[in-house]
mmCIF file of C-alpha atoms in Angstrom:
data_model
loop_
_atom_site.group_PDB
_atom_site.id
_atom_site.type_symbol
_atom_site.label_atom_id
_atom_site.label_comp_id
_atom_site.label_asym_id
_atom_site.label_seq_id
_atom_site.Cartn_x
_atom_site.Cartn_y
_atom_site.Cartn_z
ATOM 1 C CA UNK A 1 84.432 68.789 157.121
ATOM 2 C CA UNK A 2 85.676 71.880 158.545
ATOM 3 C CA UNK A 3 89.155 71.751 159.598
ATOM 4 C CA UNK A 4 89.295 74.708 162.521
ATOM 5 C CA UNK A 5 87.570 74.786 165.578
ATOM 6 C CA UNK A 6 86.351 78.017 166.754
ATOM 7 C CA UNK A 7 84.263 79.383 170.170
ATOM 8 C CA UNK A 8 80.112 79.579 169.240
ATOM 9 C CA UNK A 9 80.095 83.101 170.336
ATOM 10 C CA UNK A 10 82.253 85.963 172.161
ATOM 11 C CA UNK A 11 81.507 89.207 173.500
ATOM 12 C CA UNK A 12 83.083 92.626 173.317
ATOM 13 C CA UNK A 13 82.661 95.827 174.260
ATOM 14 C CA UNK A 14 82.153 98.766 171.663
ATOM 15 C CA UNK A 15 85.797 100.680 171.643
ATOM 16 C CA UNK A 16 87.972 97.379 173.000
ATOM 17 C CA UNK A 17 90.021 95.185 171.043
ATOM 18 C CA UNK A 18 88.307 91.878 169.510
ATOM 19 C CA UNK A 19 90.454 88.867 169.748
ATOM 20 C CA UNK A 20 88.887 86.193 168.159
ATOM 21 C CA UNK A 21 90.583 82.398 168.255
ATOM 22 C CA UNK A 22 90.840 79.694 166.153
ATOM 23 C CA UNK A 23 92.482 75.740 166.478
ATOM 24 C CA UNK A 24 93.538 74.111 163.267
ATOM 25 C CA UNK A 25 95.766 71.350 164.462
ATOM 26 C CA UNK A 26 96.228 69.876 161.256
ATOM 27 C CA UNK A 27 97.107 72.056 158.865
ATOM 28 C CA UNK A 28 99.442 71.454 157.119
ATOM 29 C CA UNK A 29 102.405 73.275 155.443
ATOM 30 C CA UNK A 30 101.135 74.483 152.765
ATOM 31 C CA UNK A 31 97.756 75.621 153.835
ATOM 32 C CA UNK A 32 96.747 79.194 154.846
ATOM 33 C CA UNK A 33 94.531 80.488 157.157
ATOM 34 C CA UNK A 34 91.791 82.838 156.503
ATOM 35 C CA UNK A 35 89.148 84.321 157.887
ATOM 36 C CA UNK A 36 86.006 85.547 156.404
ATOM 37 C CA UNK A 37 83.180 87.212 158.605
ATOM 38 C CA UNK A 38 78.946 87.595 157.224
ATOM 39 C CA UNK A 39 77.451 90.044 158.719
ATOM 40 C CA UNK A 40 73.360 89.162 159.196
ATOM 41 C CA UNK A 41 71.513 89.055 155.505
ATOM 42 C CA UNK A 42 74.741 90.000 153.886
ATOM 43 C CA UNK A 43 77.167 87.697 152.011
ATOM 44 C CA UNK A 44 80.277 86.973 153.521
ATOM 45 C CA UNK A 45 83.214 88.941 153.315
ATOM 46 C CA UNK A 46 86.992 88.375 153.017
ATOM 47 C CA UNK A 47 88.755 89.668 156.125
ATOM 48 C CA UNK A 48 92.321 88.639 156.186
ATOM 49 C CA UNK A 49 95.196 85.490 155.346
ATOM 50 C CA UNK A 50 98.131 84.359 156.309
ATOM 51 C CA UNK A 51 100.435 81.378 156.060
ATOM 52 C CA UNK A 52 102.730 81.499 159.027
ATOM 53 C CA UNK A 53 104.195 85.054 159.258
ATOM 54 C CA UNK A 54 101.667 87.484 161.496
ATOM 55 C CA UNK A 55 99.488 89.964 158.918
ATOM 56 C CA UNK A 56 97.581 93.261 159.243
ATOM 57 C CA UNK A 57 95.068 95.409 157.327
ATOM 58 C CA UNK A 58 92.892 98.008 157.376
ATOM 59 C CA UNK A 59 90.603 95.728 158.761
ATOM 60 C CA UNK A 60 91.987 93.116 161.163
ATOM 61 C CA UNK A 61 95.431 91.486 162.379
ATOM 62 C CA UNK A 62 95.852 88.056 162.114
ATOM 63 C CA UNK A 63 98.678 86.095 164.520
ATOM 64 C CA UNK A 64 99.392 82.674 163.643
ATOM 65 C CA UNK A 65 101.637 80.855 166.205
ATOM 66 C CA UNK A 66 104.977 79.680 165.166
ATOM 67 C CA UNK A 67 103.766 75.716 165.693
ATOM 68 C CA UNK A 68 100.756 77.126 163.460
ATOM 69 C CA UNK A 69 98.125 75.220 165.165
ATOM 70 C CA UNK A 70 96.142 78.097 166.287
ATOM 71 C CA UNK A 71 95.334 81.486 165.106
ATOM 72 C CA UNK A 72 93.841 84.785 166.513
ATOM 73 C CA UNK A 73 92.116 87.279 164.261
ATOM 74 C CA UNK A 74 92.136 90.640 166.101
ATOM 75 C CA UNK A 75 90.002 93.755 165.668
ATOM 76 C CA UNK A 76 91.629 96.515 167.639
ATOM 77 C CA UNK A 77 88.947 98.961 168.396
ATOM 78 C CA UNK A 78 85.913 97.103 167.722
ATOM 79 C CA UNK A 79 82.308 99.016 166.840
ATOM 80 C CA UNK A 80 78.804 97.685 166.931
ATOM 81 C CA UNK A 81 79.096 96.606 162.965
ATOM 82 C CA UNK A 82 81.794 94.379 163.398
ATOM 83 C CA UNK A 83 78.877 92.504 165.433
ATOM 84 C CA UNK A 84 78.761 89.134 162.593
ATOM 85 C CA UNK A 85 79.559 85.820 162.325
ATOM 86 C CA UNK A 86 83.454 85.273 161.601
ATOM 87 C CA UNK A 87 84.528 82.273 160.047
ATOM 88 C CA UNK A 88 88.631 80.504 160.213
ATOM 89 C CA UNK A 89 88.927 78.600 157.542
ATOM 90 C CA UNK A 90 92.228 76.410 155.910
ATOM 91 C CA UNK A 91 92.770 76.251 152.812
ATOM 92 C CA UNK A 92 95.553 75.122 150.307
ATOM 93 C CA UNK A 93 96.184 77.705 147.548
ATOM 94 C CA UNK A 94 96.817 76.990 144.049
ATOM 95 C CA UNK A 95 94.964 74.045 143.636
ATOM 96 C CA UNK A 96 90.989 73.291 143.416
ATOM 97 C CA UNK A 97 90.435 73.569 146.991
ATOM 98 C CA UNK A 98 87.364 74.933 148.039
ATOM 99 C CA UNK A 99 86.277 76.838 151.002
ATOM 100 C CA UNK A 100 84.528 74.914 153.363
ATOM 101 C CA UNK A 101 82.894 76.658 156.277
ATOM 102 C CA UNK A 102 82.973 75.706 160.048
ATOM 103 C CA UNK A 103 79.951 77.086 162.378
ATOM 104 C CA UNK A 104 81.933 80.084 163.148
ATOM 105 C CA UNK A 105 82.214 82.494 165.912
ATOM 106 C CA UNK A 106 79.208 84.536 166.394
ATOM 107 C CA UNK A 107 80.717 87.973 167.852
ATOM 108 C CA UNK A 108 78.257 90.596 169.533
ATOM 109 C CA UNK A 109 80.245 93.505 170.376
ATOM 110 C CA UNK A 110 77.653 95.229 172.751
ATOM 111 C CA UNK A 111 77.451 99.239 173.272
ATOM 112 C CA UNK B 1 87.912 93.679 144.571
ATOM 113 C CA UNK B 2 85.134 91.952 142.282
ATOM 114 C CA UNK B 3 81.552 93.411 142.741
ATOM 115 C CA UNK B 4 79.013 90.463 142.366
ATOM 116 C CA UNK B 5 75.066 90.658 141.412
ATOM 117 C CA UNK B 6 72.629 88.198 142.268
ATOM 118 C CA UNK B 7 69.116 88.190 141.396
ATOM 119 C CA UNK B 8 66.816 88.118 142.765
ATOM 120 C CA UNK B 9 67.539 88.868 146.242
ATOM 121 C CA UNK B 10 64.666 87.118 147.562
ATOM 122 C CA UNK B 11 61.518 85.231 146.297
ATOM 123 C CA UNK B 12 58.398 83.348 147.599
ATOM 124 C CA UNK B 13 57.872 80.244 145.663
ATOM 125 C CA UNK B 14 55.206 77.549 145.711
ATOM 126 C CA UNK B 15 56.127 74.071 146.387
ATOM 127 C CA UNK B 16 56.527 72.145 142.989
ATOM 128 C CA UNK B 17 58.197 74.863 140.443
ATOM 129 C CA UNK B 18 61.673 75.959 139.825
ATOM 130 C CA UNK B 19 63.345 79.400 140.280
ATOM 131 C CA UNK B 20 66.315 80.443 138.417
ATOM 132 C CA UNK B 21 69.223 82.691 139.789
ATOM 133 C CA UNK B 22 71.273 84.735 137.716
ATOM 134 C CA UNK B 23 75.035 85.877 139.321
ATOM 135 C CA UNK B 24 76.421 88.679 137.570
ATOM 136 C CA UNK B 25 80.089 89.873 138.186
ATOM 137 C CA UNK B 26 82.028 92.907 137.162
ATOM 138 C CA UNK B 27 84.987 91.055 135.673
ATOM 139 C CA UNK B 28 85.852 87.542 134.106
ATOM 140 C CA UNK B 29 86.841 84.617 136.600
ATOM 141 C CA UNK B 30 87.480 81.003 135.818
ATOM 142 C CA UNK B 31 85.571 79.452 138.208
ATOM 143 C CA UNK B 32 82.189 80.541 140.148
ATOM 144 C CA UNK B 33 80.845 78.484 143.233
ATOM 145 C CA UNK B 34 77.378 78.554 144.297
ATOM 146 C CA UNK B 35 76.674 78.013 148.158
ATOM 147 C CA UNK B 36 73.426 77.428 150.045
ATOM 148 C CA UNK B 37 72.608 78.703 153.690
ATOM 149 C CA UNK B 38 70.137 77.188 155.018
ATOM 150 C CA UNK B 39 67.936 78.689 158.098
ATOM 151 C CA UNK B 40 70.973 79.520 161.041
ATOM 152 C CA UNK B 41 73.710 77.242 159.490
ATOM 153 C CA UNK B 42 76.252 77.835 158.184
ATOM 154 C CA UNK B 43 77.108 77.922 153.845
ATOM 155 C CA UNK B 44 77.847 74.929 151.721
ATOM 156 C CA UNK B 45 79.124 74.608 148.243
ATOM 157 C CA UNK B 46 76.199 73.105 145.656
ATOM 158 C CA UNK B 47 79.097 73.210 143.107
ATOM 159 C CA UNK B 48 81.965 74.744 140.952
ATOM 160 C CA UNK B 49 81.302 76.198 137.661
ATOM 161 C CA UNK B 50 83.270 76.086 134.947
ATOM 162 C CA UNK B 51 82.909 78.126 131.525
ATOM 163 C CA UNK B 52 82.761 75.907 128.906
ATOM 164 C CA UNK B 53 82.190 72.360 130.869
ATOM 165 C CA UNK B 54 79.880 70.658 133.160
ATOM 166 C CA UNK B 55 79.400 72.038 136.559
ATOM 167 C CA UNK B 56 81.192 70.296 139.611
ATOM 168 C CA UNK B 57 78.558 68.989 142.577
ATOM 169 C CA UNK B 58 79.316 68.386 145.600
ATOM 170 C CA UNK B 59 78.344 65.313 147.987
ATOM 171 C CA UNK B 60 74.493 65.717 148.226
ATOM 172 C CA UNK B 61 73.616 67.781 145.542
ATOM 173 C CA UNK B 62 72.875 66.443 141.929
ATOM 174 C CA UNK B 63 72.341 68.395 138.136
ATOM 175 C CA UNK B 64 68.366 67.264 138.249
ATOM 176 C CA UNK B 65 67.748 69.251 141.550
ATOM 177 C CA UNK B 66 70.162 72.168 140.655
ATOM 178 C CA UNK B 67 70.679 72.717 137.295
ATOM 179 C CA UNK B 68 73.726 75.298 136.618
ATOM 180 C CA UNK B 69 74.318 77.155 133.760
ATOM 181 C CA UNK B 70 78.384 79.052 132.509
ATOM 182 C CA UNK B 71 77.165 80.698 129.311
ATOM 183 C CA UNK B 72 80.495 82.881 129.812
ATOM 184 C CA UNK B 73 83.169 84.435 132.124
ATOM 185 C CA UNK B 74 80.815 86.860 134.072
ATOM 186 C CA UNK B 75 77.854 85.286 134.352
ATOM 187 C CA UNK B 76 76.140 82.042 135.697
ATOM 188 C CA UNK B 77 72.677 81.057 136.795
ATOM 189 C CA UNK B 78 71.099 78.408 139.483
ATOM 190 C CA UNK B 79 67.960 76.602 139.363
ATOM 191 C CA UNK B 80 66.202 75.258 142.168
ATOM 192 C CA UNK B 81 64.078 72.682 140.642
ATOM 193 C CA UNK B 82 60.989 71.464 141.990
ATOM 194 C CA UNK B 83 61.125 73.137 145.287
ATOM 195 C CA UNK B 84 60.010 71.880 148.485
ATOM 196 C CA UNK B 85 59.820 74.027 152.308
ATOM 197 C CA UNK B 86 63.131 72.189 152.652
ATOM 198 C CA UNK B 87 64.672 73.756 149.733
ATOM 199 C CA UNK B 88 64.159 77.535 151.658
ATOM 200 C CA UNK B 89 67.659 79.027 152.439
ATOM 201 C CA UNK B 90 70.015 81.285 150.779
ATOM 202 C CA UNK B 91 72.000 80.571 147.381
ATOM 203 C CA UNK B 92 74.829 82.584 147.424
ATOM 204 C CA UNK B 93 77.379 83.118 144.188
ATOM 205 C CA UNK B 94 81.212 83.790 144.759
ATOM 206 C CA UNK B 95 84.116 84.286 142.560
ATOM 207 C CA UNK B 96 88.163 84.064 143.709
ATOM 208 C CA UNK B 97 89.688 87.053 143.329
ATOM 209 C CA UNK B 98 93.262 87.670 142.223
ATOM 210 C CA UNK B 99 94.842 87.464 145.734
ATOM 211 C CA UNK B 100 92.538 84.072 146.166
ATOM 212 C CA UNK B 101 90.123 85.894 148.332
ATOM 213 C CA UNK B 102 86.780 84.564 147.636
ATOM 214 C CA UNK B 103 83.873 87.393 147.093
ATOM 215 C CA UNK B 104 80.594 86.831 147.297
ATOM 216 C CA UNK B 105 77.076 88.108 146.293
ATOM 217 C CA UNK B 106 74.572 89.344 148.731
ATOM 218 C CA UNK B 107 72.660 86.462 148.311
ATOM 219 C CA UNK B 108 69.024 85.065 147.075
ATOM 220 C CA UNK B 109 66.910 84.533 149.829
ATOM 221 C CA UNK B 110 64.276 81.924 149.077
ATOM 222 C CA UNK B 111 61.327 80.897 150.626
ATOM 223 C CA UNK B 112 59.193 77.717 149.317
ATOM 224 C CA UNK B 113 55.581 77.085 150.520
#
């Protein structure tokens, strides 16, 4: 099972920041966070991760909170392509773990 | 980055025969994972394949339905044996890259009627 809880679906407006949220009460120390968003008909893609210190990209910022039970991916100037599913997922590194995705957040950033 | 092929992208089966899916990528990796999407869900692993050793199923999915193949570091294939309207989705192939980003192919859709 999925170990993050996310929102079924947000809104934005074309220009405006994205902030999109994401529970994982029980991760645990030595898991990251990433996110991964699939835009329609298209495999998904690799967005960002992060363990507990706040990262950015060319693509997103991600902000983990210092208890690290939540996360928000951010897209600062969103456009109409960033409309896609985006999916927070937990996941130990350097062992066999596999990705297991939750139902995601469908984001529709609208013109 | 890793740049993955799949073929084919999509197909139209009848119920009752097998199609096979090849997933091509641009660089050895260890370990490739094959996914399935079915219709507006969301993806889960069929298994972990290994070069040289028996692929890794997960809960639900056996080696009689979906046979894989690791004939070397670049390239693996998927069948869908004996297909039924409940085996339509997409099969997607992904690879870890070496930051432990996962990458992934654009995906077979399939159809079975």
């Amino acid at each position: 099972d999925a170990k993050t809880t996310q929102p079924p679906s947000m809104d934005c407006a074309e220009g405006r920041a994205a902030n999109l949220p994401c529970n994982h009460s029980t991760i645990s120390g030595n898991e990251y966070v990433y996110w991964y968003r699939q835009i329609h008909s298209q495999g998904p893609q690799y967005i960002i991760h992060g363990l507990k210190n706040n990262e950015t990209n060319e693509m997103a910022s991600l902000i983990i909170t210092e208890d690290r039970k939540s996360s928000t991916l951010i897209l600062p100037h969103a456009t109409l392509r960033d409309t896609a599913v985006y999916y927070c997922i937990v996941l130990y590194q350097g062992g066999s773990e596999k990705l297991v995705f939750g139902k995601g957040t469908k984001l529709t950033v609208n013109p | 980055s890793a740049v993955i092929s799949q073929k084919p992208s999509r197909d139209i089966c009848q119920r009752g025969t097998s199609l096979t899916i090849q997933c091509q990528v641009d660089s050895q990796v260890t370990m490739m994972f094959w996914y399935r999407q079915q219709p507006g869900q969301s993806l889960t692993l069929i298994a972990t394949a290994n070069q040289g050793s028996e692929a890794t199923y997960e809960s639900g999915f056996v080696i009689d339905k979906f046979p894989i193949s690791r004939p070397n570091l670049t390239f693996s294939t998927l069948t869908v044996s004996n297909m039924s309207p409940e085996d339509s989705s997409i099969y997607l192939c992904s690879v870890e890259g070496a930051n432990t980003e996962a990458f992934f192919g654009q995906g077979t859709r399939l159809t079975v009627v």
